[in-house]
């Protein structure tokens, strides 16, 4: 993986902006600590920061190719999982290759297929290609949105980058929040509206989108979208195809020229990836695989069962380690350091995020990076295959709202009276906009129709929030994390699978359980869904409370928005929070942590509010 950025401005001289371009590049150093490069051509500049994973010598960027008197230049962030097949297709058409990097394959695929190129790609990526003849710029983001691509368009110019901080470093983009941005932060966060970059004027290509910048104008186009189709496979065929698609996705993603490991939580999703990888390594004599799990200091002492978290992970992790014969490492996180890492996780995202769920991943990835450069992880199975409780509780399922944030009461509670008085209306419209996009068939039952809406809600909101977390918190330490469940073929198949098959046996992710039950210990294959581990240690709440009390003594843009007495009541009576802020586990400690992140973000980014 890498970091990319670029700037095109009609009539400008980019050689005069080398210092600014270097500053933009430096903001992405953590994404690409191994190499860097800047390409300048008149009014255009392309920036690349590289994390070397495949073909060190022949994968250097920015990469240029001259074809039929036209020079094409690419900056690319990602991994392509059908590299060899596409390379052979291009070779048959007369293209030659100097190495085995996927960057060269993507560039030559663009030269051959133009804007149809992305349809050929199976992978996670964001890239830009500059055509020196017509001086056009092509931007593209992968089908599922695993890799980010932000941009800012202004009169006569366009700036883009893997992260918002690269845009801010240009000096053109300002850290301004208008009413929309504030509504995003206070009423939707840590999720955000598709394409919205929160800062005024900052946008992001959606999953499955590309764009051309020509003659001072950006034109966006959807090249991939989820479509409603009749599911014609039998139960047995559905089980078999689910297994084939996921197995193929995992095996495709085991290619790397640098050391690779696996995340292991003891849950269904990571266990499938670990066992499948272990079997593949054994069959191909590739050696033992290595796994990592995360836990919090003294968590066993303080763990409390709940509807959402019925049992702890550690016994299942060790069961899976024995089953897959992995070299296992356990990372134990200190609760005070977890609170300290909230600040770094804000700087990784450029936005307030998923608080300790972010900061724990950031610390976890930091430890893994000491020995590995690439990891595989089990994100996104829950969104695609109905893993969350809100898919299975009929009252919540048919409630006309975001199921992970059913009430804005706690969000309204912490704000002063009269602040963002249209916040609830804003959330409602975002919800309606999303469900209106879900394609359906006339034959869909009421349940299957709602499940299509739920799929879109989860795909464009909850899943994108988790993918953003995974990308920023891992790349902050220069660790590439691949997510096999995000293979677009699996996403398409899951969308059109009837609920009675998806929830095979009446269970969350039932079809996935059935498809892989023969290679997993029974206890894991049919284990009740358990979310990403959180800390139960009271030390963490105490740390957050102490820091929030200090924030409330300040007078700044944030505290002018907050109802201090309301926030203090959360500190004094954390058990009063019954509805989570977001998801399943964001209650009192996490609400306080979100305020800590907001405070750091307002200060660090020098946020200016413009209403």
PDB file of N, CA, C and O in Angstrom, residues 132-200:
ATOM      1  N   UNK A 132      -0.219  13.140 -20.821  1.00  0.00           N
ATOM      2  CA  UNK A 132       0.548  14.346 -21.136  1.00  0.00           C
ATOM      3  C   UNK A 132       0.115  15.003 -22.446  1.00  0.00           C
ATOM      4  O   UNK A 132       0.424  16.176 -22.670  1.00  0.00           O
ATOM      5  N   UNK A 133      -0.599  14.282 -23.300  1.00  0.00           N
ATOM      6  CA  UNK A 133      -1.017  14.884 -24.571  1.00  0.00           C
ATOM      7  C   UNK A 133      -2.218  15.803 -24.367  1.00  0.00           C
ATOM      8  O   UNK A 133      -2.172  16.985 -24.724  1.00  0.00           O
ATOM      9  N   UNK A 134      -3.308  15.255 -23.818  1.00  0.00           N
ATOM     10  CA  UNK A 134      -4.497  16.102 -23.655  1.00  0.00           C
ATOM     11  C   UNK A 134      -4.574  16.724 -22.258  1.00  0.00           C
ATOM     12  O   UNK A 134      -5.524  17.437 -21.953  1.00  0.00           O
ATOM     13  N   UNK A 135      -3.565  16.422 -21.440  1.00  0.00           N
ATOM     14  CA  UNK A 135      -3.419  16.987 -20.096  1.00  0.00           C
ATOM     15  C   UNK A 135      -4.645  16.710 -19.214  1.00  0.00           C
ATOM     16  O   UNK A 135      -5.057  17.519 -18.385  1.00  0.00           O
ATOM     17  N   UNK A 136      -5.211  15.514 -19.417  1.00  0.00           N
ATOM     18  CA  UNK A 136      -6.339  15.071 -18.592  1.00  0.00           C
ATOM     19  C   UNK A 136      -5.814  14.250 -17.418  1.00  0.00           C
ATOM     20  O   UNK A 136      -4.716  13.689 -17.456  1.00  0.00           O
ATOM     21  N   UNK A 137      -6.625  14.184 -16.388  1.00  0.00           N
ATOM     22  CA  UNK A 137      -6.285  13.402 -15.199  1.00  0.00           C
ATOM     23  C   UNK A 137      -7.449  12.464 -14.911  1.00  0.00           C
ATOM     24  O   UNK A 137      -8.603  12.891 -14.829  1.00  0.00           O
ATOM     25  N   UNK A 138      -7.126  11.178 -14.770  1.00  0.00           N
ATOM     26  CA  UNK A 138      -8.127  10.165 -14.459  1.00  0.00           C
ATOM     27  C   UNK A 138      -7.945   9.720 -13.019  1.00  0.00           C
ATOM     28  O   UNK A 138      -6.838   9.380 -12.592  1.00  0.00           O
ATOM     29  N   UNK A 139      -9.026   9.743 -12.235  1.00  0.00           N
ATOM     30  CA  UNK A 139      -8.998   9.303 -10.844  1.00  0.00           C
ATOM     31  C   UNK A 139      -9.906   8.091 -10.688  1.00  0.00           C
ATOM     32  O   UNK A 139     -10.950   8.005 -11.338  1.00  0.00           O
ATOM     33  N   UNK A 140      -9.546   7.164  -9.787  1.00  0.00           N
ATOM     34  CA  UNK A 140     -10.358   5.969  -9.623  1.00  0.00           C
ATOM     35  C   UNK A 140     -10.218   5.405  -8.220  1.00  0.00           C
ATOM     36  O   UNK A 140      -9.141   5.431  -7.626  1.00  0.00           O
ATOM     37  N   UNK A 141     -11.340   4.876  -7.703  1.00  0.00           N
ATOM     38  CA  UNK A 141     -11.372   4.218  -6.399  1.00  0.00           C
ATOM     39  C   UNK A 141     -11.970   2.823  -6.563  1.00  0.00           C
ATOM     40  O   UNK A 141     -12.857   2.616  -7.390  1.00  0.00           O
ATOM     41  N   UNK A 142     -11.512   1.877  -5.760  1.00  0.00           N
ATOM     42  CA  UNK A 142     -11.947   0.489  -5.933  1.00  0.00           C
ATOM     43  C   UNK A 142     -13.446   0.302  -5.724  1.00  0.00           C
ATOM     44  O   UNK A 142     -14.130   1.151  -5.163  1.00  0.00           O
ATOM     45  N   UNK A 143     -13.933  -0.851  -6.148  1.00  0.00           N
ATOM     46  CA  UNK A 143     -15.371  -1.123  -6.210  1.00  0.00           C
ATOM     47  C   UNK A 143     -16.056  -1.073  -4.843  1.00  0.00           C
ATOM     48  O   UNK A 143     -17.224  -0.708  -4.734  1.00  0.00           O
ATOM     49  N   UNK A 144     -15.317  -1.452  -3.779  1.00  0.00           N
ATOM     50  CA  UNK A 144     -15.934  -1.554  -2.462  1.00  0.00           C
ATOM     51  C   UNK A 144     -15.559  -0.376  -1.566  1.00  0.00           C
ATOM     52  O   UNK A 144     -16.187  -0.131  -0.539  1.00  0.00           O
ATOM     53  N   UNK A 145     -14.545   0.395  -1.937  1.00  0.00           N
ATOM     54  CA  UNK A 145     -14.160   1.560  -1.148  1.00  0.00           C
ATOM     55  C   UNK A 145     -13.177   1.261  -0.034  1.00  0.00           C
ATOM     56  O   UNK A 145     -13.161   1.951   0.984  1.00  0.00           O
ATOM     57  N   UNK A 146     -12.336   0.261  -0.222  1.00  0.00           N
ATOM     58  CA  UNK A 146     -11.353  -0.098   0.806  1.00  0.00           C
ATOM     59  C   UNK A 146     -10.261   0.967   0.904  1.00  0.00           C
ATOM     60  O   UNK A 146      -9.800   1.303   1.999  1.00  0.00           O
ATOM     61  N   UNK A 147      -9.857   1.503  -0.227  1.00  0.00           N
ATOM     62  CA  UNK A 147      -8.813   2.533  -0.245  1.00  0.00           C
ATOM     63  C   UNK A 147      -9.433   3.914  -0.499  1.00  0.00           C
ATOM     64  O   UNK A 147     -10.375   4.049  -1.288  1.00  0.00           O
ATOM     65  N   UNK A 148      -8.931   4.934   0.166  1.00  0.00           N
ATOM     66  CA  UNK A 148      -9.546   6.273   0.100  1.00  0.00           C
ATOM     67  C   UNK A 148      -9.012   7.117  -1.053  1.00  0.00           C
ATOM     68  O   UNK A 148      -7.885   6.923  -1.517  1.00  0.00           O
ATOM     69  N   UNK A 149      -9.826   8.086  -1.481  1.00  0.00           N
ATOM     70  CA  UNK A 149      -9.366   9.083  -2.445  1.00  0.00           C
ATOM     71  C   UNK A 149     -10.207  10.351  -2.301  1.00  0.00           C
ATOM     72  O   UNK A 149     -11.355  10.423  -2.755  1.00  0.00           O
ATOM     73  N   UNK A 150      -9.622  11.363  -1.643  1.00  0.00           N
ATOM     74  CA  UNK A 150     -10.276  12.646  -1.404  1.00  0.00           C
ATOM     75  C   UNK A 150      -9.860  13.655  -2.471  1.00  0.00           C
ATOM     76  O   UNK A 150      -8.783  13.549  -3.069  1.00  0.00           O
ATOM     77  N   UNK A 151     -10.704  14.668  -2.681  1.00  0.00           N
ATOM     78  CA  UNK A 151     -10.330  15.718  -3.623  1.00  0.00           C
ATOM     79  C   UNK A 151     -10.992  17.039  -3.240  1.00  0.00           C
ATOM     80  O   UNK A 151     -11.970  17.085  -2.485  1.00  0.00           O
ATOM     81  N   UNK A 152     -10.431  18.119  -3.783  1.00  0.00           N
ATOM     82  CA  UNK A 152     -10.947  19.471  -3.582  1.00  0.00           C
ATOM     83  C   UNK A 152     -10.855  20.177  -4.923  1.00  0.00           C
ATOM     84  O   UNK A 152      -9.764  20.324  -5.502  1.00  0.00           O
ATOM     85  N   UNK A 153     -11.993  20.587  -5.444  1.00  0.00           N
ATOM     86  CA  UNK A 153     -12.041  21.272  -6.739  1.00  0.00           C
ATOM     87  C   UNK A 153     -12.301  22.757  -6.518  1.00  0.00           C
ATOM     88  O   UNK A 153     -13.154  23.128  -5.704  1.00  0.00           O
ATOM     89  N   UNK A 154     -11.571  23.578  -7.201  1.00  0.00           N
ATOM     90  CA  UNK A 154     -11.772  25.019  -7.124  1.00  0.00           C
ATOM     91  C   UNK A 154     -11.588  25.604  -8.520  1.00  0.00           C
ATOM     92  O   UNK A 154     -11.218  24.887  -9.463  1.00  0.00           O
ATOM     93  N   UNK A 155     -11.850  26.869  -8.678  1.00  0.00           N
ATOM     94  CA  UNK A 155     -11.804  27.477 -10.003  1.00  0.00           C
ATOM     95  C   UNK A 155     -10.408  27.332 -10.604  1.00  0.00           C
ATOM     96  O   UNK A 155      -9.438  27.885 -10.097  1.00  0.00           O
ATOM     97  N   UNK A 156     -10.340  26.543 -11.670  1.00  0.00           N
ATOM     98  CA  UNK A 156      -9.073  26.362 -12.369  1.00  0.00           C
ATOM     99  C   UNK A 156      -8.180  25.274 -11.815  1.00  0.00           C
ATOM    100  O   UNK A 156      -7.092  25.050 -12.356  1.00  0.00           O
ATOM    101  N   UNK A 157      -8.617  24.592 -10.754  1.00  0.00           N
ATOM    102  CA  UNK A 157      -7.699  23.611 -10.177  1.00  0.00           C
ATOM    103  C   UNK A 157      -8.370  22.457  -9.453  1.00  0.00           C
ATOM    104  O   UNK A 157      -9.553  22.496  -9.110  1.00  0.00           O
ATOM    105  N   UNK A 158      -7.564  21.419  -9.218  1.00  0.00           N
ATOM    106  CA  UNK A 158      -7.995  20.231  -8.492  1.00  0.00           C
ATOM    107  C   UNK A 158      -6.829  19.699  -7.669  1.00  0.00           C
ATOM    108  O   UNK A 158      -5.707  19.580  -8.168  1.00  0.00           O
ATOM    109  N   UNK A 159      -7.108  19.378  -6.400  1.00  0.00           N
ATOM    110  CA  UNK A 159      -6.122  18.760  -5.515  1.00  0.00           C
ATOM    111  C   UNK A 159      -6.723  17.447  -5.035  1.00  0.00           C
ATOM    112  O   UNK A 159      -7.907  17.390  -4.696  1.00  0.00           O
ATOM    113  N   UNK A 160      -5.933  16.379  -5.014  1.00  0.00           N
ATOM    114  CA  UNK A 160      -6.434  15.098  -4.529  1.00  0.00           C
ATOM    115  C   UNK A 160      -5.395  14.433  -3.633  1.00  0.00           C
ATOM    116  O   UNK A 160      -4.216  14.790  -3.659  1.00  0.00           O
ATOM    117  N   UNK A 161      -5.860  13.461  -2.844  1.00  0.00           N
ATOM    118  CA  UNK A 161      -4.926  12.768  -1.973  1.00  0.00           C
ATOM    119  C   UNK A 161      -5.570  11.595  -1.252  1.00  0.00           C
ATOM    120  O   UNK A 161      -6.795  11.513  -1.116  1.00  0.00           O
ATOM    121  N   UNK A 162      -4.716  10.691  -0.767  1.00  0.00           N
ATOM    122  CA  UNK A 162      -5.191   9.538   0.001  1.00  0.00           C
ATOM    123  C   UNK A 162      -5.797   9.955   1.332  1.00  0.00           C
ATOM    124  O   UNK A 162      -6.665   9.259   1.862  1.00  0.00           O
ATOM    125  N   UNK A 163      -5.313  11.057   1.873  1.00  0.00           N
ATOM    126  CA  UNK A 163      -5.808  11.528   3.161  1.00  0.00           C
ATOM    127  C   UNK A 163      -6.055  13.028   3.094  1.00  0.00           C
ATOM    128  O   UNK A 163      -5.410  13.754   2.321  1.00  0.00           O
ATOM    129  N   UNK A 164      -6.960  13.498   3.940  1.00  0.00           N
ATOM    130  CA  UNK A 164      -7.334  14.912   3.940  1.00  0.00           C
ATOM    131  C   UNK A 164      -6.151  15.797   4.293  1.00  0.00           C
ATOM    132  O   UNK A 164      -6.016  16.912   3.787  1.00  0.00           O
ATOM    133  N   UNK A 165      -5.261  15.285   5.148  1.00  0.00           N
ATOM    134  CA  UNK A 165      -4.113  16.100   5.574  1.00  0.00           C
ATOM    135  C   UNK A 165      -3.243  16.516   4.396  1.00  0.00           C
ATOM    136  O   UNK A 165      -2.627  17.594   4.440  1.00  0.00           O
ATOM    137  N   UNK A 166      -3.191  15.717   3.353  1.00  0.00           N
ATOM    138  CA  UNK A 166      -2.409  16.087   2.170  1.00  0.00           C
ATOM    139  C   UNK A 166      -3.030  17.277   1.463  1.00  0.00           C
ATOM    140  O   UNK A 166      -2.335  18.168   0.964  1.00  0.00           O
ATOM    141  N   UNK A 167      -4.362  17.332   1.424  1.00  0.00           N
ATOM    142  CA  UNK A 167      -5.054  18.464   0.820  1.00  0.00           C
ATOM    143  C   UNK A 167      -4.830  19.730   1.639  1.00  0.00           C
ATOM    144  O   UNK A 167      -4.570  20.813   1.090  1.00  0.00           O
ATOM    145  N   UNK A 168      -4.918  19.599   2.963  1.00  0.00           N
ATOM    146  CA  UNK A 168      -4.729  20.768   3.834  1.00  0.00           C
ATOM    147  C   UNK A 168      -3.323  21.341   3.703  1.00  0.00           C
ATOM    148  O   UNK A 168      -3.133  22.556   3.818  1.00  0.00           O
ATOM    149  N   UNK A 169      -2.345  20.475   3.448  1.00  0.00           N
ATOM    150  CA  UNK A 169      -0.952  20.934   3.345  1.00  0.00           C
ATOM    151  C   UNK A 169      -0.713  21.785   2.106  1.00  0.00           C
ATOM    152  O   UNK A 169       0.307  22.470   2.009  1.00  0.00           O
ATOM    153  N   UNK A 170      -1.660  21.778   1.162  1.00  0.00           N
ATOM    154  CA  UNK A 170      -1.502  22.591  -0.051  1.00  0.00           C
ATOM    155  C   UNK A 170      -1.616  24.079   0.250  1.00  0.00           C
ATOM    156  O   UNK A 170      -1.122  24.922  -0.504  1.00  0.00           O
ATOM    157  N   UNK A 171      -2.306  24.423   1.348  1.00  0.00           N
ATOM    158  CA  UNK A 171      -2.566  25.825   1.649  1.00  0.00           C
ATOM    159  C   UNK A 171      -3.812  26.354   0.969  1.00  0.00           C
ATOM    160  O   UNK A 171      -4.338  27.407   1.346  1.00  0.00           O
ATOM    161  N   UNK A 172      -4.296  25.625  -0.032  1.00  0.00           N
ATOM    162  CA  UNK A 172      -5.516  26.031  -0.743  1.00  0.00           C
ATOM    163  C   UNK A 172      -6.754  25.600   0.033  1.00  0.00           C
ATOM    164  O   UNK A 172      -7.738  26.323   0.152  1.00  0.00           O
ATOM    165  N   UNK A 173      -6.703  24.384   0.571  1.00  0.00           N
ATOM    166  CA  UNK A 173      -7.828  23.813   1.313  1.00  0.00           C
ATOM    167  C   UNK A 173      -7.738  24.270   2.769  1.00  0.00           C
ATOM    168  O   UNK A 173      -6.686  24.126   3.415  1.00  0.00           O
ATOM    169  N   UNK A 174      -8.824  24.802   3.291  1.00  0.00           N
ATOM    170  CA  UNK A 174      -8.838  25.322   4.655  1.00  0.00           C
ATOM    171  C   UNK A 174      -9.661  24.401   5.573  1.00  0.00           C
ATOM    172  O   UNK A 174     -10.655  23.816   5.148  1.00  0.00           O
ATOM    173  N   UNK A 175      -9.278  24.304   6.852  1.00  0.00           N
ATOM    174  CA  UNK A 175     -10.003  23.443   7.800  1.00  0.00           C
ATOM    175  C   UNK A 175     -11.267  24.130   8.323  1.00  0.00           C
ATOM    176  O   UNK A 175     -11.369  24.495   9.497  1.00  0.00           O
ATOM    177  N   UNK A 176     -12.233  24.289   7.431  1.00  0.00           N
ATOM    178  CA  UNK A 176     -13.464  25.017   7.748  1.00  0.00           C
ATOM    179  C   UNK A 176     -14.626  24.040   7.879  1.00  0.00           C
ATOM    180  O   UNK A 176     -14.790  23.136   7.051  1.00  0.00           O
ATOM    181  N   UNK A 177     -15.446  24.244   8.894  1.00  0.00           N
ATOM    182  CA  UNK A 177     -16.671  23.479   9.073  1.00  0.00           C
ATOM    183  C   UNK A 177     -17.865  24.405   8.906  1.00  0.00           C
ATOM    184  O   UNK A 177     -17.949  25.432   9.569  1.00  0.00           O
ATOM    185  N   UNK A 178     -18.773  24.016   8.013  1.00  0.00           N
ATOM    186  CA  UNK A 178     -20.050  24.721   7.939  1.00  0.00           C
ATOM    187  C   UNK A 178     -21.103  23.883   8.673  1.00  0.00           C
ATOM    188  O   UNK A 178     -20.759  22.914   9.368  1.00  0.00           O
ATOM    189  N   UNK A 179     -22.367  24.227   8.530  1.00  0.00           N
ATOM    190  CA  UNK A 179     -23.409  23.504   9.254  1.00  0.00           C
ATOM    191  C   UNK A 179     -23.434  22.025   8.878  1.00  0.00           C
ATOM    192  O   UNK A 179     -23.610  21.149   9.734  1.00  0.00           O
ATOM    193  N   UNK A 180     -23.212  21.734   7.595  1.00  0.00           N
ATOM    194  CA  UNK A 180     -23.199  20.343   7.157  1.00  0.00           C
ATOM    195  C   UNK A 180     -22.079  19.571   7.851  1.00  0.00           C
ATOM    196  O   UNK A 180     -22.292  18.464   8.347  1.00  0.00           O
ATOM    197  N   UNK A 181     -20.890  20.155   7.892  1.00  0.00           N
ATOM    198  CA  UNK A 181     -19.764  19.499   8.534  1.00  0.00           C
ATOM    199  C   UNK A 181     -20.007  19.243  10.009  1.00  0.00           C
ATOM    200  O   UNK A 181     -19.670  18.175  10.544  1.00  0.00           O
ATOM    201  N   UNK A 182     -20.599  20.214  10.697  1.00  0.00           N
ATOM    202  CA  UNK A 182     -20.900  20.041  12.119  1.00  0.00           C
ATOM    203  C   UNK A 182     -21.963  18.962  12.330  1.00  0.00           C
ATOM    204  O   UNK A 182     -21.875  18.173  13.281  1.00  0.00           O
ATOM    205  N   UNK A 183     -22.955  18.907  11.461  1.00  0.00           N
ATOM    206  CA  UNK A 183     -23.952  17.848  11.555  1.00  0.00           C
ATOM    207  C   UNK A 183     -23.327  16.471  11.333  1.00  0.00           C
ATOM    208  O   UNK A 183     -23.714  15.496  11.981  1.00  0.00           O
ATOM    209  N   UNK A 184     -22.379  16.407  10.425  1.00  0.00           N
ATOM    210  CA  UNK A 184     -21.681  15.142  10.191  1.00  0.00           C
ATOM    211  C   UNK A 184     -20.978  14.676  11.463  1.00  0.00           C
ATOM    212  O   UNK A 184     -21.059  13.510  11.849  1.00  0.00           O
ATOM    213  N   UNK A 185     -20.292  15.608  12.125  1.00  0.00           N
ATOM    214  CA  UNK A 185     -19.495  15.261  13.297  1.00  0.00           C
ATOM    215  C   UNK A 185     -20.371  14.936  14.509  1.00  0.00           C
ATOM    216  O   UNK A 185     -20.149  13.943  15.212  1.00  0.00           O
ATOM    217  N   UNK A 186     -21.377  15.753  14.757  1.00  0.00           N
ATOM    218  CA  UNK A 186     -22.152  15.602  15.983  1.00  0.00           C
ATOM    219  C   UNK A 186     -23.364  14.682  15.857  1.00  0.00           C
ATOM    220  O   UNK A 186     -23.805  14.119  16.856  1.00  0.00           O
ATOM    221  N   UNK A 187     -23.902  14.525  14.641  1.00  0.00           N
ATOM    222  CA  UNK A 187     -25.116  13.715  14.522  1.00  0.00           C
ATOM    223  C   UNK A 187     -24.923  12.414  13.743  1.00  0.00           C
ATOM    224  O   UNK A 187     -25.762  11.519  13.846  1.00  0.00           O
ATOM    225  N   UNK A 188     -23.821  12.279  12.988  1.00  0.00           N
ATOM    226  CA  UNK A 188     -23.569  11.043  12.255  1.00  0.00           C
ATOM    227  C   UNK A 188     -22.269  10.351  12.675  1.00  0.00           C
ATOM    228  O   UNK A 188     -22.142   9.135  12.536  1.00  0.00           O
ATOM    229  N   UNK A 189     -21.309  11.128  13.156  1.00  0.00           N
ATOM    230  CA  UNK A 189     -19.989  10.593  13.465  1.00  0.00           C
ATOM    231  C   UNK A 189     -20.020   9.429  14.441  1.00  0.00           C
ATOM    232  O   UNK A 189     -20.899   9.374  15.316  1.00  0.00           O
ATOM    233  N   UNK A 190     -19.081   8.470  14.298  1.00  0.00           N
ATOM    234  CA  UNK A 190     -17.885   8.498  13.453  1.00  0.00           C
ATOM    235  C   UNK A 190     -18.121   8.142  11.988  1.00  0.00           C
ATOM    236  O   UNK A 190     -17.179   8.143  11.193  1.00  0.00           O
ATOM    237  N   UNK A 191     -19.366   7.790  11.620  1.00  0.00           N
ATOM    238  CA  UNK A 191     -19.655   7.592  10.204  1.00  0.00           C
ATOM    239  C   UNK A 191     -19.766   8.955   9.524  1.00  0.00           C
ATOM    240  O   UNK A 191     -19.830   9.996  10.188  1.00  0.00           O
ATOM    241  N   UNK A 192     -19.778   8.955   8.223  1.00  0.00           N
ATOM    242  CA  UNK A 192     -20.016  10.189   7.480  1.00  0.00           C
ATOM    243  C   UNK A 192     -20.730   9.864   6.184  1.00  0.00           C
ATOM    244  O   UNK A 192     -20.643   8.745   5.667  1.00  0.00           O
ATOM    245  N   UNK A 193     -21.435  10.839   5.672  1.00  0.00           N
ATOM    246  CA  UNK A 193     -22.192  10.666   4.443  1.00  0.00           C
ATOM    247  C   UNK A 193     -21.272  10.268   3.292  1.00  0.00           C
ATOM    248  O   UNK A 193     -20.191  10.847   3.137  1.00  0.00           O
ATOM    249  N   UNK A 194     -21.671   9.280   2.478  1.00  0.00           N
ATOM    250  CA  UNK A 194     -20.852   8.919   1.322  1.00  0.00           C
ATOM    251  C   UNK A 194     -20.476  10.140   0.495  1.00  0.00           C
ATOM    252  O   UNK A 194     -21.310  11.009   0.229  1.00  0.00           O
ATOM    253  N   UNK A 195     -19.203  10.226   0.151  1.00  0.00           N
ATOM    254  CA  UNK A 195     -18.613  11.300  -0.655  1.00  0.00           C
ATOM    255  C   UNK A 195     -18.300  12.560   0.138  1.00  0.00           C
ATOM    256  O   UNK A 195     -17.557  13.416  -0.336  1.00  0.00           O
ATOM    257  N   UNK A 196     -18.822  12.692   1.347  1.00  0.00           N
ATOM    258  CA  UNK A 196     -18.596  13.907   2.139  1.00  0.00           C
ATOM    259  C   UNK A 196     -17.279  13.813   2.897  1.00  0.00           C
ATOM    260  O   UNK A 196     -17.052  12.865   3.651  1.00  0.00           O
ATOM    261  N   UNK A 197     -16.421  14.828   2.730  1.00  0.00           N
ATOM    262  CA  UNK A 197     -15.144  14.875   3.432  1.00  0.00           C
ATOM    263  C   UNK A 197     -15.182  15.717   4.692  1.00  0.00           C
ATOM    264  O   UNK A 197     -14.132  16.020   5.262  1.00  0.00           O
ATOM    265  N   UNK A 198     -16.352  16.129   5.132  1.00  0.00           N
ATOM    266  CA  UNK A 198     -16.622  16.890   6.358  1.00  0.00           C
ATOM    267  C   UNK A 198     -16.118  18.341   6.257  1.00  0.00           C
ATOM    268  O   UNK A 198     -16.868  19.286   6.478  1.00  0.00           O
ATOM    269  N   UNK A 199     -14.834  18.538   5.952  1.00  0.00           N
ATOM    270  CA  UNK A 199     -14.326  19.900   5.748  1.00  0.00           C
ATOM    271  C   UNK A 199     -15.015  20.514   4.520  1.00  0.00           C
ATOM    272  O   UNK A 199     -15.276  19.824   3.525  1.00  0.00           O
ATOM    273  N   UNK A 200     -15.284  21.810   4.608  1.00  0.00           N
ATOM    274  CA  UNK A 200     -16.003  22.485   3.533  1.00  0.00           C
ATOM    275  C   UNK A 200     -15.266  22.350   2.199  1.00  0.00           C
ATOM    276  O   UNK A 200     -14.091  22.688   2.089  1.00  0.00           O
TER     277      UNK A 200
END
